[in-house]
Short mmCIF file of C-alpha atoms and ligand atoms in Angstrom, two decimals:
data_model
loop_
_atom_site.label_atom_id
_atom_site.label_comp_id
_atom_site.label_asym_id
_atom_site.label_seq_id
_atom_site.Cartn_x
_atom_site.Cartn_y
_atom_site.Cartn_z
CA UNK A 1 0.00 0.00 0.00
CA UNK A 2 1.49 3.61 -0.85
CA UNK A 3 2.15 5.26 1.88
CA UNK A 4 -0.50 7.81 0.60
CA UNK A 5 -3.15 5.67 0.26
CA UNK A 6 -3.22 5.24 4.01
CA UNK A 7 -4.36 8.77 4.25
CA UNK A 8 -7.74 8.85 5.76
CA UNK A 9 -10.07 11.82 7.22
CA UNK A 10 -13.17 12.42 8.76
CA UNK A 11 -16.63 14.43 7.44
CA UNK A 12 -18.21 14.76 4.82
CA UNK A 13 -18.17 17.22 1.65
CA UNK A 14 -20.65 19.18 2.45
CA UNK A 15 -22.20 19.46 -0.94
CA UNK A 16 -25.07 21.84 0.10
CA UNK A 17 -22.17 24.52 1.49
CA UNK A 18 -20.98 24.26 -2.16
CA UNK A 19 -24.01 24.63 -3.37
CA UNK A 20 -24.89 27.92 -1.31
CA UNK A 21 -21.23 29.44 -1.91
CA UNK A 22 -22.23 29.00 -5.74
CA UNK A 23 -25.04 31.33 -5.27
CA UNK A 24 -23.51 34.19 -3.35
CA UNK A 25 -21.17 33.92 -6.25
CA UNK A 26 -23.93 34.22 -8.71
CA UNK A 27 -25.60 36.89 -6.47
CA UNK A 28 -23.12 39.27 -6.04
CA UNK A 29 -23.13 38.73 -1.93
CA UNK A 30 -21.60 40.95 0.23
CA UNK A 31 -20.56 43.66 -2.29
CA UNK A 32 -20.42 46.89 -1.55
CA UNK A 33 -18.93 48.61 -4.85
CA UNK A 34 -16.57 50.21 -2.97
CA UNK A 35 -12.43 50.14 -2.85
CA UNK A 36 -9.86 49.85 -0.34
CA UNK A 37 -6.74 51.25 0.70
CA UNK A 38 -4.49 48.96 2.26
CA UNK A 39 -2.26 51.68 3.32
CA UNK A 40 -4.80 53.59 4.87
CA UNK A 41 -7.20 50.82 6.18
CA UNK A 42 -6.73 47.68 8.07
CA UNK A 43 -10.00 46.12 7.04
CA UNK A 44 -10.92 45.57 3.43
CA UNK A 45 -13.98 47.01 2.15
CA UNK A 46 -16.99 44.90 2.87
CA UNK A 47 -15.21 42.65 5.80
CA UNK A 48 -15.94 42.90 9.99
CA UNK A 49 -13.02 41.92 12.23
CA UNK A 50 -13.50 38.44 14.38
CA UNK A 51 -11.45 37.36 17.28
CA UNK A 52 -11.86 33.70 16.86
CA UNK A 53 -10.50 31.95 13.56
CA UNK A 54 -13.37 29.88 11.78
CA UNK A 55 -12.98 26.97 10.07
CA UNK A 56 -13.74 26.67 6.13
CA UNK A 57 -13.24 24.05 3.93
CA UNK A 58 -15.34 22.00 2.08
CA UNK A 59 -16.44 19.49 5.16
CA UNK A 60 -13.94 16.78 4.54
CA UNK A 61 -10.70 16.75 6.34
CA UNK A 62 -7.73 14.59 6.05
CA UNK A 63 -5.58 13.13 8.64
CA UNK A 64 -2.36 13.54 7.65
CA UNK A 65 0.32 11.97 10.26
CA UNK A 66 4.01 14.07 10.09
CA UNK A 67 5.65 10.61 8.97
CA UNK A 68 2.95 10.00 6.14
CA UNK A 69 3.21 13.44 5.46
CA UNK A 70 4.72 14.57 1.42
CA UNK A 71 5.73 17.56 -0.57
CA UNK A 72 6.45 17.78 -3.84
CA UNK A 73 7.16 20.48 -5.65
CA UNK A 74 7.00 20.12 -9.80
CA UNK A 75 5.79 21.00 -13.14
CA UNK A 76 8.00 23.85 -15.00
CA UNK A 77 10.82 23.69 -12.46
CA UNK A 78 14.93 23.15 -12.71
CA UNK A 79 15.01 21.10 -9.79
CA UNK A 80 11.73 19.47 -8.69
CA UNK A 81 11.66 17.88 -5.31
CA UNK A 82 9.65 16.19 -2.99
CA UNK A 83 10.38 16.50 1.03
CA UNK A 84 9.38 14.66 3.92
CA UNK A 85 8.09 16.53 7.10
CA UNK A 86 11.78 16.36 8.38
CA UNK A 87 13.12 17.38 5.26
CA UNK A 88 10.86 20.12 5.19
CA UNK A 89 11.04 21.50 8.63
CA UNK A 90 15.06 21.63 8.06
CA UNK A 91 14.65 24.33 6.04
CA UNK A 92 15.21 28.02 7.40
CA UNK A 93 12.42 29.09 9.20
CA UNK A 94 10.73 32.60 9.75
CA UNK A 95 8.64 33.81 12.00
CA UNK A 96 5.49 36.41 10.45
CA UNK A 97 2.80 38.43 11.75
CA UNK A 98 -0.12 38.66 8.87
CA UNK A 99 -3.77 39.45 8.97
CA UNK A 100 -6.48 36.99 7.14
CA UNK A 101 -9.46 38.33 5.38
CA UNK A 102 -12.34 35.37 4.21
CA UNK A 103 -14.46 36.01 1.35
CA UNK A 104 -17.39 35.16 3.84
CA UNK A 105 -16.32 38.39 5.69
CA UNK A 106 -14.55 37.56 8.14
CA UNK A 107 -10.84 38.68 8.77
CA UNK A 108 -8.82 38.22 11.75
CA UNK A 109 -5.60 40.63 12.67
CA UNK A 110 -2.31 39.75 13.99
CA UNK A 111 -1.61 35.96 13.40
CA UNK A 112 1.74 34.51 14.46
CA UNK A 113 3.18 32.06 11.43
CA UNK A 114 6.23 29.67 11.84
CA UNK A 115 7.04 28.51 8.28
CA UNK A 116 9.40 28.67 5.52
CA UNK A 117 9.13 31.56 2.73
CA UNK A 118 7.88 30.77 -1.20
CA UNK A 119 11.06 32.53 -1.70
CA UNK A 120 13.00 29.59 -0.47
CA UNK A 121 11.47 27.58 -2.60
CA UNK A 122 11.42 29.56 -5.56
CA UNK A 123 15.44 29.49 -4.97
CA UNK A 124 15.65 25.55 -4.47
CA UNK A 125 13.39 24.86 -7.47
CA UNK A 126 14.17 27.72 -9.96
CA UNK A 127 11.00 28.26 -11.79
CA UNK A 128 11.73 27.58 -15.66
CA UNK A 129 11.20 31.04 -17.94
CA UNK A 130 7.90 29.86 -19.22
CA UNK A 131 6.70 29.26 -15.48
CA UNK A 132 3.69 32.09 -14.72
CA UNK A 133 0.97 30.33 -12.72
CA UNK A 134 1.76 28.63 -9.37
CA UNK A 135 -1.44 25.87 -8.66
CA UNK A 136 -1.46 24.01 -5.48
CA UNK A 137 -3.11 21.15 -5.09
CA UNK A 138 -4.57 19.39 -1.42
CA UNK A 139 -4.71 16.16 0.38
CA UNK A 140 -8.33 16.47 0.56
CA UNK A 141 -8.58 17.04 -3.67
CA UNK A 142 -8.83 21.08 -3.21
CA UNK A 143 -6.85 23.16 -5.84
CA UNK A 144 -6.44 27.02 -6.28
CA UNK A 145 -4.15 28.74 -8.05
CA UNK A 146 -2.20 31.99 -8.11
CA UNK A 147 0.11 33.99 -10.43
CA UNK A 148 4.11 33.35 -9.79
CA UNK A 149 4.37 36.87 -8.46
CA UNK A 150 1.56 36.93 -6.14
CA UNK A 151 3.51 33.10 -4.92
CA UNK A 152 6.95 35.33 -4.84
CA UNK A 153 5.43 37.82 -2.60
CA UNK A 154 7.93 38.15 0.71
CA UNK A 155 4.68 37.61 3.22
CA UNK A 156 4.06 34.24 1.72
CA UNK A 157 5.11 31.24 3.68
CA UNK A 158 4.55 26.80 3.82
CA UNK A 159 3.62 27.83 7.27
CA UNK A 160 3.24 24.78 10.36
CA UNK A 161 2.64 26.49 12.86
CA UNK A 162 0.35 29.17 14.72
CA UNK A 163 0.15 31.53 17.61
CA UNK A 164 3.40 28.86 18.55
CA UNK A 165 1.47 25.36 17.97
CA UNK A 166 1.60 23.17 15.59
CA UNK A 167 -1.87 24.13 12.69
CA UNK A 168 -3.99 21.58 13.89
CA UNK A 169 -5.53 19.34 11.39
CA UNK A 170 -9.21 21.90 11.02
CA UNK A 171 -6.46 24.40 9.90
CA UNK A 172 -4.72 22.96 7.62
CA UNK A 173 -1.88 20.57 9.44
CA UNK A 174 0.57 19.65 8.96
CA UNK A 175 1.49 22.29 6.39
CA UNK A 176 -0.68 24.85 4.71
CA UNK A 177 -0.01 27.93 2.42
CA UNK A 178 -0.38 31.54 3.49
CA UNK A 179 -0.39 34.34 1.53
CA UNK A 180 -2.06 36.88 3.83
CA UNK A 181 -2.56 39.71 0.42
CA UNK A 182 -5.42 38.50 -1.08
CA UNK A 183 -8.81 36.26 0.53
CA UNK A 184 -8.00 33.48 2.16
CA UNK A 185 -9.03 30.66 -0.39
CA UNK A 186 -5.87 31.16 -2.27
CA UNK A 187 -4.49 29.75 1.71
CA UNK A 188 -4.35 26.18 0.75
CA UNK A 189 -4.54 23.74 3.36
CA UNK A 190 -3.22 20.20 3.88
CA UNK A 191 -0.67 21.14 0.73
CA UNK A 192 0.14 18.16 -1.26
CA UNK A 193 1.93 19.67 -4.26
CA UNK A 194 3.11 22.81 -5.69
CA UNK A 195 2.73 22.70 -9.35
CA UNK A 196 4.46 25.67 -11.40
CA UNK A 197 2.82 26.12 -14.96
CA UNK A 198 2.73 28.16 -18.11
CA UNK A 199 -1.06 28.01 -18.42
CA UNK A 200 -3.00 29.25 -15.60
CA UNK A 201 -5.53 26.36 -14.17
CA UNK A 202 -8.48 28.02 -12.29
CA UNK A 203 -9.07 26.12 -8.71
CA UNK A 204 -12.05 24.72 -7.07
CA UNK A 205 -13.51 28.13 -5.69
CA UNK A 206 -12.45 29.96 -9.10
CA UNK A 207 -14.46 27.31 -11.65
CA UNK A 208 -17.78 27.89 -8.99
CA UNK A 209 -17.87 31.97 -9.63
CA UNK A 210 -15.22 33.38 -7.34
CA UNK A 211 -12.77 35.29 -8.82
CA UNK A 212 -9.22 34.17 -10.47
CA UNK A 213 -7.26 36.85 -8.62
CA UNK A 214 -9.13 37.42 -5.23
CA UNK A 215 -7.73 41.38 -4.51
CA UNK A 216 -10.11 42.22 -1.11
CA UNK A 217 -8.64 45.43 -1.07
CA UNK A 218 -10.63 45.26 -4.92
CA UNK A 219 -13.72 43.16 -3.17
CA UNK A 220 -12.37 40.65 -6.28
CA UNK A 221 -14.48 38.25 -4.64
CA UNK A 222 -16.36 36.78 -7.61
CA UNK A 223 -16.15 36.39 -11.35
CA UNK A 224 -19.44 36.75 -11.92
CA UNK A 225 -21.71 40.01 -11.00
CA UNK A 226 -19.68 43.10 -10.98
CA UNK A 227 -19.85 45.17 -8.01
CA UNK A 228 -22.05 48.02 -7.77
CA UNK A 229 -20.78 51.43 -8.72
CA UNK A 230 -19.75 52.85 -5.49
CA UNK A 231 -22.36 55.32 -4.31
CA UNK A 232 -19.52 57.80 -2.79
CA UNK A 233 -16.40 57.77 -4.68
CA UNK A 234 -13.92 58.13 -2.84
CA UNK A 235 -11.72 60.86 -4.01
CA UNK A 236 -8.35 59.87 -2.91
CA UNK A 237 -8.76 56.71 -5.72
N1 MTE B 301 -7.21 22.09 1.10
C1 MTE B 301 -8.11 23.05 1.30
N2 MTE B 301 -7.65 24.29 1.50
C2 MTE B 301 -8.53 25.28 1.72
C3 MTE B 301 -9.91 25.06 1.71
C4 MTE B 301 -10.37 23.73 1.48
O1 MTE B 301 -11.58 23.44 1.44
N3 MTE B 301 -9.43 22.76 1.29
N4 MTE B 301 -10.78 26.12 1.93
C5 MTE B 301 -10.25 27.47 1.66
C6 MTE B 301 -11.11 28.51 2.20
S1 MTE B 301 -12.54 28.83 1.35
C7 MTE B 301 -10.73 29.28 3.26
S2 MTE B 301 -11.62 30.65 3.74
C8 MTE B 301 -9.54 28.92 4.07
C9 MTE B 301 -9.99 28.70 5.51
O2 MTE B 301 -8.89 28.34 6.32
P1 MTE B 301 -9.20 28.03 7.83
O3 MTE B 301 -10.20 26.92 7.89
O4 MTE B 301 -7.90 27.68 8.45
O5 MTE B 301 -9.77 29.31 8.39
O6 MTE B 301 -8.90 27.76 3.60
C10 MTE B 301 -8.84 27.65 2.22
N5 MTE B 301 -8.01 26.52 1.91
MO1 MO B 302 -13.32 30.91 2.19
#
């Protein structure tokens, strides 16, 4: 038996939460037409602050023991590679402080990462010239996908730990992405593989009606309806 194969999980996908996330899509949900500043506001337009950290995935969640644990890293890449936990956690880590913001409207300030950097990867791997689209792809069969520079950003980590403890399994243990610029479904958790590609291969959010680049500072939260016109422009945009 492959070691992956003897990857279980508990729940269920919770097909009516898909269902209900399609609609919002198709609805236009939670728009308010309006822009942020990120340099002048800590909350994205359209988003309320919380002081506990929900849980959001899509009701299925794999149980991923450290030693059954694998990384690869592939596709359009100089040096592909695949780590074990170990290998992975002796790579240099950082320590960041990022906020979250969920396209349900939630975001959450000041979380504590322990991780390694994409641009410690980008470095081991070296990204062929044709590389543009980084998709990652899940334990539990999620995918999303982001362009290489949003990936190269210096606030992105493969981050294990939070608030100084291990990310328990609900969030995403052993090792989940973070990139704390843009809504959180581009955060994948339980990452399986890193696939760098020339073509860009929308995710399991971005085929449903949420949007391909997810700016909340741009309310990019869906591909479909686009937002109202703001009602007061704001001058300083
Ligand atoms: N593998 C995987 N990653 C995922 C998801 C998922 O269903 N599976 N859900 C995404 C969504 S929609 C959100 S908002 C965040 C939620 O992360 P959290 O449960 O740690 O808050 O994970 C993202 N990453
Ligand atoms: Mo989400």
């Amino acid at each position: 038996m492959a070691d992956e194969d003897k990857i279980t999980g508990t729940g269920q996908i919770k097909d009516k939460l898909i269902r209900t996330k399609e609609a919002w899509a198709r609805e236009g949900r939670l728009l308010t037409g309006s822009v942020g500043d990120p340099t002048r506001d800590r909350l994205p337009p359209g988003q309320r602050e919380v002081k506990d950290w929900p849980v959001l995935d899509m009701g299925y969640q794999p149980t991923i023991p450290n030693h059954l644990w694998r990384l690869t890293i592939d596709g359009l890449v100089t040096t592909p590679l695949t780590w074990t936990h170990a290998d992975f956690m002796a790579q240099p880590q950082v320590d960041l402080v990022t906020d979250i913001h969920c396209v349900t409207q939630w975001s959450r300030y000041d979380n504590h990462w322990n991780g390694i950097t994409s641009a410690h990867v980008l470095a081991l791997v070296q990204p062929k010239p044709a590389a543009k689209h980084v998709i990652f792809h899940s334990y539990d069969g999620y995918t999303t996908n982001v362009a290489l520079d949003v990936f190269a950003a210096p606030d992105v980590l493969l981050a294990h730990s939070w608030e100084g403890a291990p990310l328990t399994k609900e969030h995403g243990g052993p090792v989940r992405i973070m990139i704390p610029r843009f809504y959180f479904w581009k955060s994948a958790k339980w990452i399986k593989r890193i696939e760098f590609s020339a073509e860009d291969k929308p995710g399991f959010w971005e085929v449903r009606g949420y949007h391909n680049t997810a700016d909340p500072w741009k309310e990019d939260r869906y591909s479909g309806p686009e937002a109202p016109e703001p009602i007061f422009p704001n001058p300083d945009i």
